[in-house]
Amino acid sequence: MRSSKRITVLFAAVVILAMAGSVLVVRRLDGARLRAEEDRALYLSDPKLLKRLSLGYSGLMADIYWTRAVQYFGSRHKEGARDYPLLYPLLDVTTQLDPHLVVAYQFGGVFLAQHPPDGAGQPDKAAEFVERGIRANPDAWRLYFNLGYIHYIERKDYVAARDAFERGSRVPGAHPALKLLAAASAQQAGTPEAARLLWSSVYESTEDQSVKANAARHLIALRVDEEVPQLEALVQRFRDNTGRMPSNFHEMVAAGWLRELPRDPTGLPYVLRDDGRVEVQSPEGLPYITKGLPPGYQSGPVGIKLQK
Amino acid sequence: MYAIETVALEKLYVSGFWRKKKIALHPLTLAVEEGEVFGYLGPNGAGKTTTLKLLMGLVFPTRGTAKILGMPVDDSRVKSQIGFLPEQPYFYDYLTAHELLDYYAQLSGITSKDRRRRVEAVLDRVGLPDVGRQQLRKFSKGMLQRVGIAQAIIHDPRIVFLDEPMSGLDPIGRREVRDLIQALKDEGKTIFFSTHILSDAEALCDRVAVLHKGELRGVGVVADLTARTSGKVEIIWNGAEAIPDITARGWELRQTADTARALVPETEVDAALDILRRNHARLVSLNPVRTTLEDYFVERLGAPAAEVTR
Amino acid sequence: MSSRLASIAYNTYREAVRDRVLYNLVVFALLLVTAALLVGQISIGIERVVMVNLGFTAITFFGVAIAIFIGIGLVSKEIEKKTLYTVLARPVRRWEFILGKFLGLVGTLAVNTLFMALGFFAALFFLVRDFERSDVSLFAALYFIVLQLVIVTAVALLFSSFSSPLLSAVLSLSLFVIGNFAQDLRAFASLMTGVSRWLALAVAYVLPNLSSFNVVSSVAHSQPVPVALVLWNTAYALLYAGAAVAGAVLVFDRRNLK
């Protein structure tokens, strides 16, 4: 005498199918909506108005805009975009709503500064942005680190980098590496040791996975940049000693010059050319290296590029 | 085939966080024939409304079955043969009487050709001929009750269910509703109504059932129940002189100026008449006292749950 | 069956109209006219933008308020006042009742939005003195508002079928507000891992995703609305509202009407 089974089954099926359908449609809508969404992000970029609109929940709104900024960058990067015009406005709104959202300044520090497609390619804006973050959060020593990195790597302004690292090193509780980096910037501007120090610090201090991975790749590249000249120097000494070029590394191992076959960080053996140059076998697996590139390859800020 | 039939129809409510159980209706087995006027009696909270809701399919039974005209109660073919007036009804007060009845007629499947005519006819029948255009929010309780009956019969159902149809009515209103029910019965309809006003039931019903605390306590034919005499005779006379002798016998007596009324056991009627004659009293009336439905009702309330046969 | 549906729907519509709740239209029209006058004074050059934003936001809020206000009572009021009993004693199936109530309220809201839109266009004309071709996109925005109202109504109906009016109102309003950020919740979920990610995603998909219906700022800047968006939004509204109404039927069908 309950409701008929037929009705129950029918309407239950409707609920399940309709909800499933709605999920599919939502995913379709994500694509169709992108244009409208960007404009909306633009319109609401008057942060003061937004702050008032959020009725005191500006922290929550900041979090929402922060999520949108990350999403914006991530999805565009996946599509291989070459510019990110809305990244700065989104981060700007985020930090105006919540000036203490340090992670937003860090994110901006990295991804506003880097060259496209890994970033917006706006290092000056990035530096200014991080400076703003420092003004609002003078005790966030990580931000000084971001700032120094921007000046050192992207803008190649070693004096500004030194200043940034030095200011940061004076913050109580700052990572001791900041002092080293300040010194390194001043004395060893442009050398691999300073660069390695920099990237190691980035790797250790950040909690953002994408930034960490990026630093790891740079560190691997630095190892190659060190190993290749070392190997080439060793080959030269062999030539000086024996009067001829070794035909390959096996010969040098057999002769006791090397303990084992030298491999690059990806595990592939280095290649020895007739003219004594050392190369990596597979440059695509080692972005950011500047030494050991086979002919035809060019190192750029983006990584290895095949010259046409 | 019975008009209404229940077999061990039971309703158990489980409520609250601690899953408190409340038995609203103990297993009820009952049958009503077509053409009967059946009274469903019981004090407030006995479970009368619960039974009606179970029959209307508004509430689902925990166990047992209920059938109307041989079909399960939730069958939609049943719904076109029945009419229902709930207790203290309220209708969409933003509608006029015409609009309300028209709406109900539509829902009952009456075609638009017939609807106009039927609405007018049924309003006439319940004694509200001129109020069709008024909004229901302006109606008095009695008028609303009559509109309620109108909606219950507009589609000419075979069975009409009424829950406390006389509640809130003044004596004139009650009289009119009683006449209406009688007229419906004369048309051959089956009427099932619940009430706690026994005089109405006594006047109208063919059979009654007594319900108390969710249990069926008794079912009986009204004519049989009220045919019995209680063994007493009521004598009314004029003449105060007779009174001392009457009271000396210990019979129940009530006096108003010169008129008196006594309840005398059947066996002693002759003795009483002798006394009156001796005192030159003038006899007004002499009547055996019948048992009322009230007596049956009260008696049944005290009885344990009846093992009732139809 | 369909005539019973139509009867119930029409009756629901009639109730809303006579309930005088809809006299908000007058209030709305007055507000708009005042706003138009003020806007004309203070923001030169972007009157149209501000007017569209103001007007459409107001239409949305009024619409949602009415949808919730009436929607929560759709079922509970009928039970409370016992009007439901006499309806269900007739050959009316419970699902017909729910669906009829839903359609009636949707019809009410559509008519309501239409009148508010007329008032808005009148105020807009008064302000800018002429219409542009791109104003066609305004109709798309209005249509999207109606779609949102359909969803909100369905949700309010679902809650009304089993909970009290107050709770229904709170839940419906919350779902509407959160629904506007459902897309952000999904973005958030994609940054998470493990169980919490699936949980967040599940919640984000169950919530009504309303962000794609909000094209107000685009049309304020006279940008066109892509046809694909219209089609997909319509599909979403129908599916989501359909699920909610079907849910309401399921709940209501097995409810003991004490």
mmCIF file with all atom_site columns, C-alpha atoms in Angstrom, chain A residues 2-4 6-9 11-12 14-15 17-19 21-30 32-33 35-37 39-40 43 61 63-64 66-68 70-71, chain C residues 49 53 95 181 183-184 186-188 190-191 205-206 209 211-212 214-215 217-218 221 223 226 228-229 232-233 235-236 239-240 242-243 246-247 249-250 253-254 256:
data_model
loop_
_atom_site.group_PDB
_atom_site.id
_atom_site.type_symbol
_atom_site.label_atom_id
_atom_site.label_alt_id
_atom_site.label_comp_id
_atom_site.label_asym_id
_atom_site.label_entity_id
_atom_site.label_seq_id
_atom_site.pdbx_PDB_ins_code
_atom_site.Cartn_x
_atom_site.Cartn_y
_atom_site.Cartn_z
_atom_site.occupancy
_atom_site.B_iso_or_equiv
_atom_site.pdbx_formal_charge
_atom_site.auth_seq_id
_atom_site.auth_comp_id
_atom_site.auth_asym_id
_atom_site.auth_atom_id
_atom_site.pdbx_PDB_model_num
ATOM 1  C CA . ARG A 1 2   ? 3.011  2.236  -0.149  1.00 0.00 ? 2   ARG A CA 1
ATOM 2  C CA . SER A 1 3   ? 3.700  4.373  -3.162  1.00 0.00 ? 3   SER A CA 1
ATOM 3  C CA . SER A 1 4   ? 3.975  2.180  -6.158  1.00 0.00 ? 4   SER A CA 1
ATOM 4  C CA . ARG A 1 6   ? 7.115  2.026  -10.429 1.00 0.00 ? 6   ARG A CA 1
ATOM 5  C CA . ILE A 1 7   ? 6.982  5.636  -9.337  1.00 0.00 ? 7   ILE A CA 1
ATOM 6  C CA . THR A 1 8   ? 9.900  5.176  -6.976  1.00 0.00 ? 8   THR A CA 1
ATOM 7  C CA . VAL A 1 9   ? 12.095 3.537  -9.555  1.00 0.00 ? 9   VAL A CA 1
ATOM 8  C CA . PHE A 1 11  ? 11.827 9.124  -10.204 1.00 0.00 ? 11  PHE A CA 1
ATOM 9  C CA . ALA A 1 12  ? 14.939 7.705  -8.576  1.00 0.00 ? 12  ALA A CA 1
ATOM 10 C CA . VAL A 1 14  ? 15.430 10.630 -13.008 1.00 0.00 ? 14  VAL A CA 1
ATOM 11 C CA . VAL A 1 15  ? 17.343 11.969 -10.022 1.00 0.00 ? 15  VAL A CA 1
ATOM 12 C CA . LEU A 1 17  ? 20.466 10.483 -14.515 1.00 0.00 ? 17  LEU A CA 1
ATOM 13 C CA . ALA A 1 18  ? 19.694 14.167 -14.234 1.00 0.00 ? 18  ALA A CA 1
ATOM 14 C CA . MET A 1 19  ? 22.436 14.750 -11.684 1.00 0.00 ? 19  MET A CA 1
ATOM 15 C CA . GLY A 1 21  ? 23.861 14.830 -16.787 1.00 0.00 ? 21  GLY A CA 1
ATOM 16 C CA . SER A 1 22  ? 24.275 18.057 -14.876 1.00 0.00 ? 22  SER A CA 1
ATOM 17 C CA . VAL A 1 23  ? 27.839 17.111 -13.951 1.00 0.00 ? 23  VAL A CA 1
ATOM 18 C CA . LEU A 1 24  ? 28.662 16.526 -17.601 1.00 0.00 ? 24  LEU A CA 1
ATOM 19 C CA . VAL A 1 25  ? 27.089 19.777 -18.643 1.00 0.00 ? 25  VAL A CA 1
ATOM 20 C CA . VAL A 1 26  ? 28.993 21.706 -15.992 1.00 0.00 ? 26  VAL A CA 1
ATOM 21 C CA . ARG A 1 27  ? 32.235 20.443 -17.410 1.00 0.00 ? 27  ARG A CA 1
ATOM 22 C CA . ARG A 1 28  ? 31.178 21.544 -20.874 1.00 0.00 ? 28  ARG A CA 1
ATOM 23 C CA . LEU A 1 29  ? 30.251 24.897 -19.500 1.00 0.00 ? 29  LEU A CA 1
ATOM 24 C CA . ASP A 1 30  ? 33.747 25.386 -18.131 1.00 0.00 ? 30  ASP A CA 1
ATOM 25 C CA . ALA A 1 32  ? 32.132 27.876 -22.969 1.00 0.00 ? 32  ALA A CA 1
ATOM 26 C CA . ARG A 1 33  ? 32.286 30.176 -20.051 1.00 0.00 ? 33  ARG A CA 1
ATOM 27 C CA . ARG A 1 35  ? 35.482 34.419 -22.010 1.00 0.00 ? 35  ARG A CA 1
ATOM 28 C CA . ALA A 1 36  ? 32.676 35.665 -19.818 1.00 0.00 ? 36  ALA A CA 1
ATOM 29 C CA . GLU A 1 37  ? 34.577 34.614 -16.745 1.00 0.00 ? 37  GLU A CA 1
ATOM 30 C CA . ASP A 1 39  ? 35.617 39.731 -18.137 1.00 0.00 ? 39  ASP A CA 1
ATOM 31 C CA . ARG A 1 40  ? 33.977 39.277 -14.822 1.00 0.00 ? 40  ARG A CA 1
ATOM 32 C CA . TYR A 1 43  ? 35.114 44.038 -13.803 1.00 0.00 ? 43  TYR A CA 1
ATOM 33 C CA . MET A 1 61  ? 37.042 36.614 -0.967  1.00 0.00 ? 61  MET A CA 1
ATOM 34 C CA . ASP A 1 63  ? 41.050 33.098 -0.826  1.00 0.00 ? 63  ASP A CA 1
ATOM 35 C CA . ILE A 1 64  ? 38.588 32.766 -3.660  1.00 0.00 ? 64  ILE A CA 1
ATOM 36 C CA . TRP A 1 66  ? 43.744 33.428 -4.920  1.00 0.00 ? 66  TRP A CA 1
ATOM 37 C CA . THR A 1 67  ? 42.287 30.126 -6.053  1.00 0.00 ? 67  THR A CA 1
ATOM 38 C CA . ARG A 1 68  ? 41.153 31.752 -9.277  1.00 0.00 ? 68  ARG A CA 1
ATOM 39 C CA . VAL A 1 70  ? 46.195 29.736 -9.490  1.00 0.00 ? 70  VAL A CA 1
ATOM 40 C CA . GLN A 1 71  ? 43.511 28.155 -11.627 1.00 0.00 ? 71  GLN A CA 1
ATOM 41 C CA . VAL C 2 49  ? 26.971 49.983 -17.303 1.00 0.00 ? 49  VAL C CA 1
ATOM 42 C CA . ASN C 2 53  ? 24.463 46.055 -13.197 1.00 0.00 ? 53  ASN C CA 1
ATOM 43 C CA . TRP C 2 95  ? 3.872  13.441 -8.174  1.00 0.00 ? 95  TRP C CA 1
ATOM 44 C CA . PHE C 2 181 ? 31.020 29.981 -5.848  1.00 0.00 ? 181 PHE C CA 1
ATOM 45 C CA . GLN C 2 183 ? 33.105 26.789 -9.603  1.00 0.00 ? 183 GLN C CA 1
ATOM 46 C CA . ASP C 2 184 ? 35.685 28.151 -7.189  1.00 0.00 ? 184 ASP C CA 1
ATOM 47 C CA . ARG C 2 186 ? 35.943 22.897 -7.838  1.00 0.00 ? 186 ARG C CA 1
ATOM 48 C CA . ALA C 2 187 ? 39.091 24.875 -8.566  1.00 0.00 ? 187 ALA C CA 1
ATOM 49 C CA . PHE C 2 188 ? 39.965 24.589 -4.909  1.00 0.00 ? 188 PHE C CA 1
ATOM 50 C CA . SER C 2 190 ? 41.762 20.455 -7.903  1.00 0.00 ? 190 SER C CA 1
ATOM 51 C CA . LEU C 2 191 ? 44.502 21.795 -5.643  1.00 0.00 ? 191 LEU C CA 1
ATOM 52 C CA . TYR C 2 205 ? 29.075 18.943 -8.261  1.00 0.00 ? 205 TYR C CA 1
ATOM 53 C CA . VAL C 2 206 ? 26.048 18.374 -6.052  1.00 0.00 ? 206 VAL C CA 1
ATOM 54 C CA . ASN C 2 209 ? 26.705 25.591 -10.245 1.00 0.00 ? 209 ASN C CA 1
ATOM 55 C CA . SER C 2 211 ? 28.427 31.005 -11.906 1.00 0.00 ? 211 SER C CA 1
ATOM 56 C CA . SER C 2 212 ? 27.862 30.376 -15.586 1.00 0.00 ? 212 SER C CA 1
ATOM 57 C CA . ASN C 2 214 ? 25.896 35.322 -14.288 1.00 0.00 ? 214 ASN C CA 1
ATOM 58 C CA . VAL C 2 215 ? 26.739 37.275 -17.413 1.00 0.00 ? 215 VAL C CA 1
ATOM 59 C CA . SER C 2 217 ? 28.924 42.308 -16.138 1.00 0.00 ? 217 SER C CA 1
ATOM 60 C CA . SER C 2 218 ? 29.579 41.104 -19.685 1.00 0.00 ? 218 SER C CA 1
ATOM 61 C CA . HIS C 2 221 ? 29.895 46.125 -21.283 1.00 0.00 ? 221 HIS C CA 1
ATOM 62 C CA . GLN C 2 223 ? 29.541 41.957 -24.968 1.00 0.00 ? 223 GLN C CA 1
ATOM 63 C CA . PRO C 2 226 ? 27.621 32.979 -27.095 1.00 0.00 ? 226 PRO C CA 1
ATOM 64 C CA . ALA C 2 228 ? 26.637 27.678 -26.947 1.00 0.00 ? 228 ALA C CA 1
ATOM 65 C CA . LEU C 2 229 ? 26.406 29.182 -23.483 1.00 0.00 ? 229 LEU C CA 1
ATOM 66 C CA . TRP C 2 232 ? 24.388 24.543 -22.184 1.00 0.00 ? 232 TRP C CA 1
ATOM 67 C CA . ASN C 2 233 ? 22.923 26.701 -19.443 1.00 0.00 ? 233 ASN C CA 1
ATOM 68 C CA . ALA C 2 235 ? 20.476 22.057 -20.366 1.00 0.00 ? 235 ALA C CA 1
ATOM 69 C CA . TYR C 2 236 ? 22.022 22.452 -16.929 1.00 0.00 ? 236 TYR C CA 1
ATOM 70 C CA . LEU C 2 239 ? 18.768 18.726 -15.553 1.00 0.00 ? 239 LEU C CA 1
ATOM 71 C CA . TYR C 2 240 ? 19.474 20.148 -12.137 1.00 0.00 ? 240 TYR C CA 1
ATOM 72 C CA . GLY C 2 242 ? 14.652 18.083 -12.825 1.00 0.00 ? 242 GLY C CA 1
ATOM 73 C CA . ALA C 2 243 ? 16.767 16.180 -10.350 1.00 0.00 ? 243 ALA C CA 1
ATOM 74 C CA . ALA C 2 246 ? 12.265 14.333 -8.826  1.00 0.00 ? 246 ALA C CA 1
ATOM 75 C CA . GLY C 2 247 ? 13.877 14.217 -5.407  1.00 0.00 ? 247 GLY C CA 1
ATOM 76 C CA . VAL C 2 249 ? 8.565  13.644 -5.521  1.00 0.00 ? 249 VAL C CA 1
ATOM 77 C CA . LEU C 2 250 ? 10.483 10.759 -4.007  1.00 0.00 ? 250 LEU C CA 1
ATOM 78 C CA . ASP C 2 253 ? 5.560  10.119 -2.158  1.00 0.00 ? 253 ASP C CA 1
ATOM 79 C CA . ARG C 2 254 ? 6.435  8.177  0.919   1.00 0.00 ? 254 ARG C CA 1
ATOM 80 C CA . ASN C 2 256 ? 3.031  10.155 6.140   1.00 0.00 ? 256 ASN C CA 1
#
